[in-house]
Short mmCIF file of C-alpha atoms in Angstrom, two decimals:
data_model
loop_
_atom_site.label_atom_id
_atom_site.label_comp_id
_atom_site.label_asym_id
_atom_site.label_seq_id
_atom_site.Cartn_x
_atom_site.Cartn_y
_atom_site.Cartn_z
CA UNK A 1414 0.00 0.00 0.00
CA UNK A 1415 1.26 3.50 -0.80
CA UNK A 1416 2.75 5.62 1.95
CA UNK A 1417 -0.10 8.12 2.36
CA UNK A 1418 -2.82 5.48 2.61
CA UNK A 1419 -0.71 3.55 5.12
CA UNK A 1420 -0.20 6.69 7.19
CA UNK A 1421 -3.96 6.96 7.65
CA UNK A 1422 -4.27 3.21 8.21
CA UNK A 1423 -1.71 3.41 11.03
CA UNK A 1424 -3.84 6.17 12.58
CA UNK A 1425 -6.90 3.90 12.42
CA UNK A 1426 -4.91 1.12 14.13
CA UNK A 1427 -3.94 3.51 16.95
CA UNK A 1428 -7.58 4.59 17.33
CA UNK A 1429 -8.69 0.97 17.78
CA UNK A 1430 -5.95 0.31 20.32
CA UNK A 1431 -6.80 3.40 22.34
CA UNK A 1432 -10.52 2.62 22.25
CA UNK A 1433 -9.99 -0.64 24.17
CA UNK A 1434 -6.95 0.36 26.23
CA UNK A 1435 -8.77 2.20 29.04
CA UNK A 1436 -9.50 -0.99 30.96
CA UNK A 1437 -9.07 0.79 34.29
CA UNK A 1438 -11.81 3.32 33.48
CA UNK A 1439 -14.62 0.76 33.70
CA UNK A 1440 -13.75 -0.12 37.32
CA UNK A 1441 -16.53 2.10 38.80
CA UNK A 1442 -19.15 0.18 36.80
CA UNK A 1443 -18.48 -3.06 38.70
CA UNK A 1444 -16.65 -1.90 41.86
CA UNK A 1445 -19.68 -2.30 44.16
CA UNK A 1446 -20.27 -5.87 42.96
CA UNK A 1447 -16.56 -6.69 43.27
CA UNK A 1448 -16.62 -5.37 46.83
CA UNK A 1449 -19.37 -7.85 47.70
CA UNK A 1450 -17.78 -10.80 45.87
CA UNK A 1451 -14.40 -10.31 47.55
CA UNK A 1452 -15.97 -9.34 50.92
CA UNK A 1453 -13.65 -6.36 51.32
CA UNK A 1454 -13.98 -2.95 52.97
CA UNK A 1455 -14.21 0.44 51.27
CA UNK A 1456 -10.54 1.13 52.07
CA UNK A 1457 -9.49 -2.18 50.49
CA UNK A 1458 -11.63 -1.42 47.44
CA UNK A 1459 -9.93 1.96 47.13
CA UNK A 1460 -6.57 0.21 47.32
CA UNK A 1461 -7.55 -1.88 44.29
CA UNK A 1462 -8.37 1.31 42.38
CA UNK A 1463 -4.95 2.61 43.43
CA UNK A 1464 -3.31 -0.66 42.33
CA UNK A 1465 -4.55 -0.16 38.78
CA UNK A 1466 -2.92 3.28 38.73
CA UNK A 1467 0.18 2.00 40.57
CA UNK A 1468 1.10 0.05 37.45
CA UNK A 1469 2.04 3.40 35.91
CA UNK A 1470 4.93 3.73 38.39
CA UNK A 1471 6.72 1.10 36.31
CA UNK A 1472 5.48 2.62 33.06
CA UNK A 1473 9.00 3.82 32.20
CA UNK A 1474 9.87 0.17 31.45
CA UNK A 1475 7.64 0.41 28.39
CA UNK A 1476 9.44 3.59 27.34
CA UNK A 1477 12.81 1.83 27.54
CA UNK A 1478 11.40 -1.20 25.71
CA UNK A 1479 10.15 0.98 22.84
CA UNK A 1480 13.73 2.19 22.31
CA UNK A 1481 15.32 -1.27 22.22
CA UNK A 1482 12.55 -3.63 21.01
CA UNK A 1483 10.34 -3.78 17.89
CA UNK A 1484 7.08 -1.93 18.51
CA UNK A 1485 4.97 -4.99 17.64
CA UNK A 1486 6.72 -6.90 20.44
CA UNK A 1487 6.12 -4.04 22.92
CA UNK A 1488 2.44 -4.17 21.95
CA UNK A 1489 2.19 -7.94 22.46
CA UNK A 1490 4.00 -7.74 25.82
CA UNK A 1491 1.61 -5.05 27.04
CA UNK A 1492 -1.55 -6.90 26.04
CA UNK A 1493 -0.18 -10.15 27.52
CA UNK A 1494 0.36 -8.44 30.89
CA UNK A 1495 -3.30 -7.43 30.84
CA UNK A 1496 -4.33 -10.98 29.92
CA UNK A 1497 -2.56 -12.34 33.01
CA UNK A 1498 -3.56 -9.51 35.37
CA UNK A 1499 -7.28 -9.51 34.63
CA UNK A 1500 -7.49 -13.13 33.45
CA UNK A 1501 -6.41 -14.69 36.75
CA UNK A 1502 -8.88 -12.45 38.61
CA UNK A 1503 -11.64 -13.65 36.27
CA UNK A 1504 -10.75 -17.29 36.97
CA UNK A 1505 -10.93 -16.58 40.70
CA UNK A 1506 -14.30 -14.80 40.50
CA UNK A 1507 -15.74 -17.72 38.49
CA UNK A 1508 -14.34 -20.26 41.03
CA UNK A 1509 -11.87 -21.74 38.53
CA UNK A 1510 -9.13 -20.88 41.05
CA UNK A 1511 -10.04 -21.75 44.63
CA UNK A 1512 -7.44 -19.81 46.61
CA UNK A 1513 -6.42 -16.22 45.93
CA UNK A 1514 -5.66 -13.75 48.71
CA UNK A 1515 -6.48 -10.05 48.65
CA UNK A 1516 -2.82 -9.19 48.09
CA UNK A 1517 -2.68 -11.54 45.12
CA UNK A 1518 -5.61 -9.62 43.62
CA UNK A 1519 -3.82 -6.34 44.43
CA UNK A 1520 -0.60 -7.37 42.63
CA UNK A 1521 -2.54 -8.72 39.65
CA UNK A 1522 -4.31 -5.37 39.38
CA UNK A 1523 -0.92 -3.58 39.42
CA UNK A 1524 0.22 -5.84 36.58
CA UNK A 1525 -2.96 -5.13 34.62
CA UNK A 1526 -2.56 -1.39 35.17
CA UNK A 1527 1.01 -1.52 33.88
CA UNK A 1528 -0.19 -3.14 30.64
CA UNK A 1529 -1.97 0.11 29.72
CA UNK A 1530 1.39 1.97 29.69
CA UNK A 1531 2.87 -0.43 27.14
CA UNK A 1532 0.02 -0.02 24.66
CA UNK A 1533 -0.07 3.75 25.25
CA UNK A 1534 3.65 4.04 24.55
CA UNK A 1535 3.34 2.24 21.21
CA UNK A 1536 0.44 4.50 20.22
CA UNK A 1537 2.37 7.66 21.13
CA UNK A 1538 5.54 6.58 19.31
CA UNK A 1539 3.71 5.57 16.11
CA UNK A 1540 1.67 8.79 16.04
CA UNK A 1541 4.76 10.97 16.55
CA UNK A 1542 6.88 9.13 13.97
CA UNK A 1543 4.24 8.69 11.27
CA UNK A 1544 2.86 12.24 11.59
CA UNK A 1545 5.94 14.31 12.55
CA UNK A 1546 4.55 17.67 11.42
CA UNK A 1547 1.07 16.92 12.82
CA UNK A 1548 2.05 14.78 15.78
CA UNK A 1549 0.22 16.87 18.39
CA UNK A 1550 -3.01 16.59 16.43
CA UNK A 1551 -2.51 12.87 15.76
CA UNK A 1552 -1.74 12.08 19.41
CA UNK A 1553 -4.62 14.20 20.72
CA UNK A 1554 -7.12 12.79 18.26
CA UNK A 1555 -6.20 9.14 18.87
CA UNK A 1556 -5.91 9.37 22.67
CA UNK A 1557 -9.40 10.88 22.79
CA UNK A 1558 -10.74 7.45 21.87
CA UNK A 1559 -9.42 6.04 25.15
CA UNK A 1560 -12.17 8.10 26.73
CA UNK A 1561 -14.68 5.79 25.03
CA UNK A 1562 -13.26 2.62 26.60
CA UNK A 1563 -15.61 2.54 29.59
CA UNK A 1564 -18.64 3.05 27.34
CA UNK A 1565 -17.57 0.33 24.90
CA UNK A 1566 -16.97 -2.22 27.66
CA UNK A 1567 -20.19 -1.24 29.45
CA UNK A 1568 -22.25 -1.65 26.27
CA UNK A 1569 -20.78 -5.11 25.66
CA UNK A 1570 -21.50 -6.20 29.25
CA UNK A 1571 -25.09 -4.91 29.03
CA UNK A 1572 -25.59 -7.17 26.01
CA UNK A 1573 -23.92 -10.22 27.59
CA UNK A 1574 -25.19 -10.11 31.18
CA UNK A 1575 -25.86 -6.87 33.09
CA UNK A 1576 -26.39 -8.80 36.34
CA UNK A 1577 -22.91 -10.38 36.39
CA UNK A 1578 -20.91 -7.25 35.74
CA UNK A 1579 -17.72 -8.09 37.63
CA UNK A 1580 -16.93 -11.37 35.88
CA UNK A 1581 -17.72 -10.10 32.38
CA UNK A 1582 -15.78 -6.86 32.81
CA UNK A 1583 -12.74 -8.81 34.02
CA UNK A 1584 -13.06 -11.27 31.12
CA UNK A 1585 -13.30 -8.51 28.52
CA UNK A 1586 -10.47 -6.54 30.14
CA UNK A 1587 -8.21 -9.57 29.80
CA UNK A 1588 -9.12 -10.75 26.29
CA UNK A 1589 -10.20 -7.74 24.22
CA UNK A 1590 -6.91 -5.74 24.33
CA UNK A 1591 -4.94 -8.82 23.26
CA UNK A 1592 -7.27 -9.58 20.34
CA UNK A 1593 -7.26 -5.98 19.09
CA UNK A 1594 -3.47 -5.73 19.55
CA UNK A 1595 -2.91 -8.82 17.39
CA UNK A 1596 -5.29 -7.41 14.78
CA UNK A 1597 -3.69 -3.96 14.81
CA UNK A 1598 -0.04 -5.12 14.86
CA UNK A 1599 0.36 -5.05 11.03
CA UNK A 1600 -1.07 -1.50 10.95
CA UNK A 1601 0.92 0.07 13.79
CA UNK A 1602 4.40 0.29 12.34
CA UNK A 1603 6.73 3.10 11.36
CA UNK A 1604 6.49 4.02 7.68
CA UNK A 1605 8.21 6.34 5.23
CA UNK A 1606 6.62 9.72 5.84
CA UNK A 1607 5.25 12.15 3.29
CA UNK A 1608 2.87 15.03 3.82
CA UNK A 1609 0.60 15.51 0.78
CA UNK A 1610 -1.61 18.55 0.35
CA UNK A 1611 -4.61 16.32 1.08
CA UNK A 1612 -3.35 15.68 4.62
CA UNK A 1613 -5.20 18.74 5.94
CA UNK A 1614 -8.42 17.59 4.29
CA UNK A 1615 -7.88 14.15 5.81
CA UNK A 1616 -7.60 15.53 9.33
CA UNK A 1617 -10.74 17.63 8.84
CA UNK A 1618 -12.63 14.49 7.76
CA UNK A 1619 -11.22 12.61 10.76
CA UNK A 1620 -12.34 15.37 13.12
CA UNK A 1621 -15.86 15.25 11.67
CA UNK A 1622 -15.97 11.46 12.18
CA UNK A 1623 -14.59 11.75 15.72
CA UNK A 1624 -16.99 14.51 16.77
CA UNK A 1625 -19.93 12.54 15.32
CA UNK A 1626 -18.79 9.52 17.32
CA UNK A 1627 -18.65 11.62 20.49
CA UNK A 1628 -22.11 13.08 19.94
CA UNK A 1629 -23.54 9.59 19.48
CA UNK A 1630 -21.73 8.37 22.61
CA UNK A 1631 -23.17 11.18 24.74
CA UNK A 1632 -26.73 10.91 23.41
CA UNK A 1633 -26.80 7.12 23.76
CA UNK A 1634 -25.62 7.46 27.38
CA UNK A 1635 -28.54 9.69 28.40
CA UNK A 1636 -31.37 7.51 29.67
CA UNK A 1637 -34.22 9.76 28.61
CA UNK A 1638 -32.90 9.75 25.02
CA UNK A 1639 -31.75 6.13 24.72
CA UNK A 1640 -34.54 4.29 26.55
CA UNK A 1641 -35.99 3.07 23.23
CA UNK A 1642 -32.59 1.87 22.01
CA UNK A 1643 -31.78 -1.75 22.87
CA UNK A 1644 -28.38 -2.63 24.41
CA UNK A 1645 -27.50 -4.52 21.21
CA UNK A 1646 -28.46 -1.54 19.04
CA UNK A 1647 -26.38 0.73 21.26
CA UNK A 1648 -23.38 -1.58 20.91
CA UNK A 1649 -23.73 -1.88 17.13
CA UNK A 1650 -23.86 1.91 16.87
CA UNK A 1651 -20.64 2.49 18.83
CA UNK A 1652 -18.79 -0.32 17.00
CA UNK A 1653 -19.90 1.05 13.62
CA UNK A 1654 -18.53 4.46 14.60
CA UNK A 1655 -15.14 2.83 15.23
CA UNK A 1656 -15.14 1.51 11.65
CA UNK A 1657 -15.87 4.92 10.10
CA UNK A 1658 -12.20 6.09 10.23
CA UNK A 1659 -11.41 3.30 7.74
CA UNK A 1660 -13.12 5.42 5.08
CA UNK A 1661 -10.04 7.67 4.97
CA UNK A 1662 -7.32 5.11 4.05
CA UNK A 1663 -9.74 3.28 1.74
CA UNK A 1664 -10.65 6.46 -0.14
CA UNK A 1665 -6.96 7.44 -0.31
CA UNK A 1666 -6.10 4.05 -1.81
CA UNK A 1667 -8.92 4.38 -4.36
CA UNK A 1668 -7.65 7.86 -5.31
CA UNK A 1669 -4.16 6.47 -5.79
CA UNK A 1670 -5.44 3.68 -8.03
CA UNK A 1671 -7.51 6.13 -10.09
CA UNK A 1672 -4.55 8.49 -10.49
CA UNK A 1673 -2.30 5.61 -11.51
CA UNK A 1674 -4.86 4.39 -14.07
CA UNK A 1675 -5.26 7.90 -15.50
CA UNK A 1676 -1.48 8.36 -15.73
CA UNK A 1677 -1.05 5.04 -17.57
CA UNK A 1678 -3.89 5.88 -19.91
CA UNK A 1679 -2.40 9.31 -20.69
CA UNK A 1680 1.01 7.74 -21.24
CA UNK A 1681 -0.42 5.29 -23.77
CA UNK A 1682 -2.32 8.07 -25.54
CA UNK A 1683 0.81 10.19 -25.96
CA UNK A 1684 2.78 7.14 -27.11
CA UNK A 1685 0.28 6.25 -29.85
CA UNK A 1686 -0.09 9.90 -30.88
CA UNK A 1687 3.70 10.22 -31.25
CA UNK A 1688 3.92 7.07 -33.39
CA UNK A 1689 1.21 8.32 -35.73
CA UNK A 1690 2.48 11.93 -36.12
CA UNK A 1691 6.22 11.59 -36.01
CA UNK A 1692 8.43 8.69 -35.11
CA UNK A 1693 11.40 10.96 -34.27
CA UNK A 1694 13.20 9.74 -31.11
CA UNK A 1695 14.37 13.31 -30.35
CA UNK A 1696 10.81 14.64 -30.22
CA UNK A 1697 9.72 11.65 -28.24
CA UNK A 1698 12.34 12.43 -25.63
CA UNK A 1699 11.34 16.07 -25.42
CA UNK A 1700 7.74 15.16 -24.64
CA UNK A 1701 7.14 15.54 -20.94
CA UNK A 1702 6.46 12.20 -19.33
CA UNK A 1703 3.43 11.96 -17.14
CA UNK A 1704 5.37 9.82 -14.73
CA UNK A 1705 7.86 12.64 -14.31
CA UNK A 1706 5.04 15.18 -13.93
CA UNK A 1707 3.42 13.00 -11.33
CA UNK A 1708 6.72 12.59 -9.53
CA UNK A 1709 7.27 16.35 -9.65
CA UNK A 1710 3.75 16.93 -8.36
CA UNK A 1711 4.32 14.49 -5.53
CA UNK A 1712 7.59 16.15 -4.59
CA UNK A 1713 5.92 19.56 -4.66
CA UNK A 1714 3.05 18.24 -2.58
CA UNK A 1715 5.41 17.16 0.13
CA UNK A 1716 6.01 19.64 2.85
CA UNK A 1717 9.20 19.88 4.80
CA UNK A 1718 8.72 18.07 8.09
CA UNK A 1719 8.44 20.83 10.63
CA UNK A 1720 10.56 20.60 13.72
CA UNK A 1721 8.60 20.57 16.92
CA UNK A 1722 9.14 23.71 19.01
CA UNK A 1723 10.74 22.55 22.25
CA UNK A 1724 12.12 24.53 25.15
CA UNK A 1725 15.03 22.14 25.73
CA UNK A 1726 16.02 18.55 24.95
CA UNK A 1727 16.79 16.85 28.27
CA UNK A 1728 16.71 13.41 29.82
CA UNK A 1729 15.16 12.21 33.06
CA UNK A 1730 18.05 13.21 35.37
CA UNK A 1731 18.08 16.83 34.23
CA UNK A 1732 14.29 16.98 34.07
CA UNK A 1733 13.99 16.01 37.74
CA UNK A 1734 16.22 18.97 38.67
CA UNK A 1735 13.98 21.51 36.96
CA UNK A 1736 11.55 23.59 39.05
CA UNK A 1737 9.23 23.67 36.04
CA UNK A 1738 8.99 19.87 36.13
CA UNK A 1739 7.82 19.83 39.75
CA UNK A 1740 5.33 22.62 39.09
CA UNK A 1741 4.02 20.64 36.12
CA UNK A 1742 3.97 17.44 38.20
CA UNK A 1743 1.85 19.06 40.93
CA UNK A 1744 -0.47 20.70 38.39
CA UNK A 1745 -1.20 17.29 36.87
CA UNK A 1746 -1.59 15.82 40.37
CA UNK A 1747 -4.15 18.42 41.50
CA UNK A 1748 -5.91 18.51 38.12
CA UNK A 1749 -6.26 15.44 35.92
CA UNK A 1750 -5.33 12.98 38.67
CA UNK A 1751 -8.00 14.38 41.01
CA UNK A 1752 -10.49 13.98 38.18
CA UNK A 1753 -9.42 10.37 37.67
CA UNK A 1754 -9.81 9.66 41.40
CA UNK A 1755 -13.32 11.12 41.26
CA UNK A 1756 -14.18 8.80 38.37
CA UNK A 1757 -12.65 5.80 40.18
CA UNK A 1758 -15.03 6.53 43.07
CA UNK A 1759 -18.00 7.37 40.85
CA UNK A 1760 -19.74 4.07 41.56
CA UNK A 1761 -19.60 4.57 45.33
CA UNK A 1762 -20.47 8.28 45.03
CA UNK A 1763 -23.58 7.49 42.98
CA UNK A 1764 -24.60 4.70 45.37
CA UNK A 1765 -24.23 6.98 48.41
CA UNK A 1766 -26.58 9.51 46.78
CA UNK A 1767 -29.19 6.79 46.13
CA UNK A 1768 -28.54 6.62 42.39
CA UNK A 1769 -28.87 3.04 41.15
CA UNK A 1770 -27.98 3.18 37.44
CA UNK A 1771 -24.21 3.50 37.81
CA UNK A 1772 -23.44 2.06 34.36
CA UNK A 1773 -25.28 4.92 32.66
CA UNK A 1774 -23.33 7.49 34.69
CA UNK A 1775 -20.01 5.78 33.90
CA UNK A 1776 -20.88 5.75 30.17
CA UNK A 1777 -21.73 9.45 30.34
CA UNK A 1778 -18.47 10.23 32.13
CA UNK A 1779 -16.55 8.21 29.52
CA UNK A 1780 -18.22 10.10 26.66
CA UNK A 1781 -17.34 13.52 28.10
CA UNK A 1782 -13.75 12.43 28.77
CA UNK A 1783 -13.66 11.55 25.06
CA UNK A 1784 -14.70 15.09 24.10
CA UNK A 1785 -12.25 16.57 26.59
CA UNK A 1786 -9.35 14.62 25.13
CA UNK A 1787 -10.34 15.73 21.63
CA UNK A 1788 -10.65 19.46 22.40
CA UNK A 1789 -6.93 20.42 22.56
CA UNK A 1790 -6.02 18.77 19.25
CA UNK A 1791 -9.08 20.31 17.59
CA UNK A 1792 -8.16 23.80 18.79
CA UNK A 1793 -4.48 23.31 17.92
CA UNK A 1794 -5.24 22.27 14.37
CA UNK A 1795 -7.59 25.13 13.53
CA UNK A 1796 -5.60 27.85 15.32
CA UNK A 1797 -2.37 27.39 13.38
CA UNK A 1798 -0.67 30.65 12.50
CA UNK A 1799 -2.64 32.46 15.20
CA UNK A 1800 -1.72 33.48 18.71
CA UNK A 1801 -2.50 30.54 20.98
CA UNK A 1802 -2.85 30.26 24.73
CA UNK A 1803 0.07 28.45 26.41
CA UNK A 1804 -0.32 24.90 27.71
CA UNK A 1805 -0.01 25.88 31.41
CA UNK A 1806 -2.57 28.67 30.94
CA UNK A 1807 -4.90 26.18 29.24
CA UNK A 1808 -4.55 23.84 32.22
CA UNK A 1809 -5.36 26.68 34.61
CA UNK A 1810 -8.49 27.50 32.59
CA UNK A 1811 -9.58 23.85 32.84
CA UNK A 1812 -8.79 23.33 36.53
CA UNK A 1813 -10.90 26.25 37.75
CA UNK A 1814 -14.23 24.74 36.53
CA UNK A 1815 -13.11 21.34 37.86
CA UNK A 1816 -12.77 22.85 41.34
CA UNK A 1817 -16.17 24.49 40.94
CA UNK A 1818 -17.70 21.14 39.97
CA UNK A 1819 -16.48 19.52 43.19
CA UNK A 1820 -18.31 22.26 45.11
CA UNK A 1821 -21.40 21.77 42.92
CA UNK A 1822 -21.49 18.15 44.13
CA UNK A 1823 -22.42 19.49 47.58
CA UNK A 1824 -25.89 19.95 46.03
CA UNK A 1825 -27.86 16.72 46.49
CA UNK A 1826 -29.84 16.90 43.21
CA UNK A 1827 -29.38 14.39 40.39
CA UNK A 1828 -28.85 17.28 37.96
CA UNK A 1829 -25.85 18.47 40.00
CA UNK A 1830 -24.37 14.96 39.85
CA UNK A 1831 -24.77 14.79 36.05
CA UNK A 1832 -23.44 18.31 35.46
CA UNK A 1833 -20.42 17.83 37.72
CA UNK A 1834 -19.61 14.46 36.15
CA UNK A 1835 -19.77 15.96 32.66
CA UNK A 1836 -17.60 19.00 33.53
CA UNK A 1837 -15.00 16.98 35.43
CA UNK A 1838 -14.93 14.44 32.57
CA UNK A 1839 -14.32 17.11 29.91
CA UNK A 1840 -11.66 18.96 31.93
CA UNK A 1841 -9.84 15.79 33.02
CA UNK A 1842 -9.76 14.50 29.45
CA UNK A 1843 -8.49 17.83 28.12
CA UNK A 1844 -5.69 18.11 30.70
CA UNK A 1845 -4.64 14.51 30.02
CA UNK A 1846 -4.43 15.26 26.30
CA UNK A 1847 -2.60 18.57 26.87
CA UNK A 1848 -0.01 16.85 29.05
CA UNK A 1849 1.39 14.87 26.10
CA UNK A 1850 2.16 18.07 24.17
CA UNK A 1851 3.34 19.86 27.32
CA UNK A 1852 5.92 17.17 28.11
CA UNK A 1853 7.19 17.36 24.53
CA UNK A 1854 7.41 21.16 24.45
CA UNK A 1855 9.02 21.62 27.86
CA UNK A 1856 11.43 18.67 27.89
CA UNK A 1857 11.91 17.62 24.24
CA UNK A 1858 10.99 14.76 21.91
CA UNK A 1859 14.10 12.55 22.06
CA UNK A 1860 13.38 11.15 25.53
CA UNK A 1861 9.61 11.67 25.43
CA UNK A 1862 8.59 8.03 26.00
CA UNK A 1863 10.60 7.86 29.25
CA UNK A 1864 9.99 11.46 30.40
CA UNK A 1865 6.21 11.26 30.05
CA UNK A 1866 6.03 7.95 31.90
CA UNK A 1867 7.88 9.69 34.76
CA UNK A 1868 5.36 12.55 34.67
CA UNK A 1869 2.36 10.22 34.94
CA UNK A 1870 3.74 8.53 38.06
CA UNK A 1871 1.78 11.28 39.83
CA UNK A 1872 -1.38 9.32 38.96
CA UNK A 1873 -0.75 6.36 41.32
CA UNK A 1874 0.52 8.74 44.01
CA UNK A 1875 -2.62 10.87 43.79
CA UNK A 1876 -4.83 7.82 43.41
CA UNK A 1877 -3.56 6.44 46.71
CA UNK A 1878 -3.47 9.66 48.73
CA UNK A 1879 -6.74 11.20 47.52
CA UNK A 1880 -8.55 7.88 47.27
CA UNK A 1881 -7.40 6.75 50.71
CA UNK A 1882 -8.59 10.05 52.18
CA UNK A 1883 -12.02 9.60 50.58
CA UNK A 1884 -12.22 5.98 51.75
CA UNK A 1885 -11.38 6.90 55.36
CA UNK A 1886 -14.09 9.59 55.46
CA UNK A 1887 -16.55 7.13 53.84
CA UNK A 1888 -15.58 4.45 56.40
CA UNK A 1889 -16.17 6.90 59.25
CA UNK A 1890 -19.71 7.64 58.05
CA UNK A 1891 -20.74 4.10 56.99
CA UNK A 1892 -23.32 1.95 58.74
CA UNK A 1893 -23.08 -1.58 60.11
CA UNK A 1894 -23.64 -3.10 56.67
CA UNK A 1895 -20.45 -1.46 55.35
CA UNK A 1896 -22.36 1.03 53.19
CA UNK A 1897 -22.70 4.79 53.56
CA UNK A 1898 -25.86 6.46 52.29
CA UNK A 1899 -26.24 10.23 52.32
CA UNK A 1900 -24.49 13.46 51.42
CA UNK A 1901 -22.19 13.21 54.46
CA UNK A 1902 -20.30 10.30 52.86
CA UNK A 1903 -18.35 12.55 50.48
CA UNK A 1904 -19.14 16.13 51.60
CA UNK A 1905 -15.77 16.70 53.33
CA UNK A 1906 -13.96 14.91 50.50
CA UNK A 1907 -15.44 17.23 47.86
CA UNK A 1908 -14.41 20.34 49.84
CA UNK A 1909 -10.83 19.06 50.19
CA UNK A 1910 -10.63 18.09 46.50
CA UNK A 1911 -11.96 21.51 45.45
CA UNK A 1912 -9.37 23.29 47.62
CA UNK A 1913 -6.52 21.24 46.14
CA UNK A 1914 -7.78 21.90 42.64
CA UNK A 1915 -7.87 25.66 43.26
CA UNK A 1916 -4.29 25.43 44.55
CA UNK A 1917 -3.32 23.56 41.37
CA UNK A 1918 -4.87 26.38 39.33
CA UNK A 1919 -2.56 28.84 41.08
CA UNK A 1920 0.47 26.63 40.31
CA UNK A 1921 -0.56 26.48 36.65
CA UNK A 1922 -0.60 30.28 36.51
CA UNK A 1923 2.90 30.36 38.02
CA UNK A 1924 4.17 27.89 35.39
CA UNK A 1925 2.50 29.99 32.71
CA UNK A 1926 4.44 33.05 33.92
CA UNK A 1927 7.71 31.09 33.90
CA UNK A 1928 7.21 29.73 30.36
CA UNK A 1929 5.45 32.72 28.79
CA UNK A 1930 8.59 33.85 26.91
CA UNK A 1931 9.04 30.43 25.28
CA UNK A 1932 5.41 30.19 24.14
CA UNK A 1933 5.39 33.76 22.80
CA UNK A 1934 8.51 32.97 20.73
CA UNK A 1935 6.88 29.76 19.47
CA UNK A 1936 3.84 31.63 18.17
CA UNK A 1937 5.92 34.27 16.36
#
């Protein structure tokens, strides 16, 4: 297949991988049932949510592996870790394994969480290498699909057996990433890069497809709009939307075949015309060849690969000595990580407020995370050549409404729960997407795979600290049956989270002031 068509096909492969790679995001949908099956406390359940994030502490292994191993092997290793981590838990839940302690389950969850880093790393590396001049857009667009993971898994479970959530979620978490990884392996490889004029049109088409997918995901997650849609119909709709991106490489291949056929036809026409009019070899040589014209057109259509604007190219050791790194680390901790902790606890939060349909709320949260992840790449692409807001300032603008949403949760209405979930989902997704570009711009591209895995170690740290705090307050308010019902269960937690988020907003403004000169030079 020609280079351009394969570029788009590699993007489709990354989209599919990201769509099934968020296995940790569906935890809230079955956490309450898992708590009952394992007979564990709220603190122990929170520790399992932390364990999934703790796998990211060792995420730098995947970065090192991507430097020294073929990417297809990195992908297979990552999906195999998930197969073992979730698969053994599934066998235990279904009584195929009789003896498994809580700490065994904890370590298996760490292993499963680490598998996400391996697949993420491959997706990042392929997007950056295959779309060097559009890598920020490619990474942002593809990672947005990870926001759909919880919805995809939830829809499949609702079709299979909504009453046995825990076992089916664990089964799908173990098997689906491996199957998709094996299917996508031939697509996700580094290719010879060109940048035709049609590349911009291609990204516009991809944005239209992605936004349409997000709109469908949100509407099908709202009960009052989707009550007449069967679970199977809902699943078919979301799976069909994942196939739509294939239209781009297929249409590109058809265009290439048509152009090749037209060039051959024109070449034959000129050849026969020359034989009939004049058989002079000199004149024949002076006729411009369509193949040469096509080659010239292709060379003209290529654009010089633009170098990414970076503040400095540094490795991990130097990065850890930078004040800007620690500011950035804390901003992520008090922003996106707090949002992720909220979503990890969404099942228990909904239950404490008397809301029974947790799966619908998780699907809605997943859909808004999808839109949040897409927003930065969408704005980047259509604001080229214009003055743009810096990454730290963007994070500050997103963290302020997140803090406000935590305070909105002090209102006991169902509308407040839905609105807060949507806002936190959008802002968390956007900050997560922005962080990829921020790491690249502040610390360079050469060591990105290792540097960014160091940055995201804040996720397990925050998951443990913030989650443990929430679990202790919940445990203090719970009844004899181990459950806490009422606004008091999370009231103090929401106030603390909001305060930390406001503090993170202040840190983001400080980082903006420190990097303002770099970003102003980049935009000039």
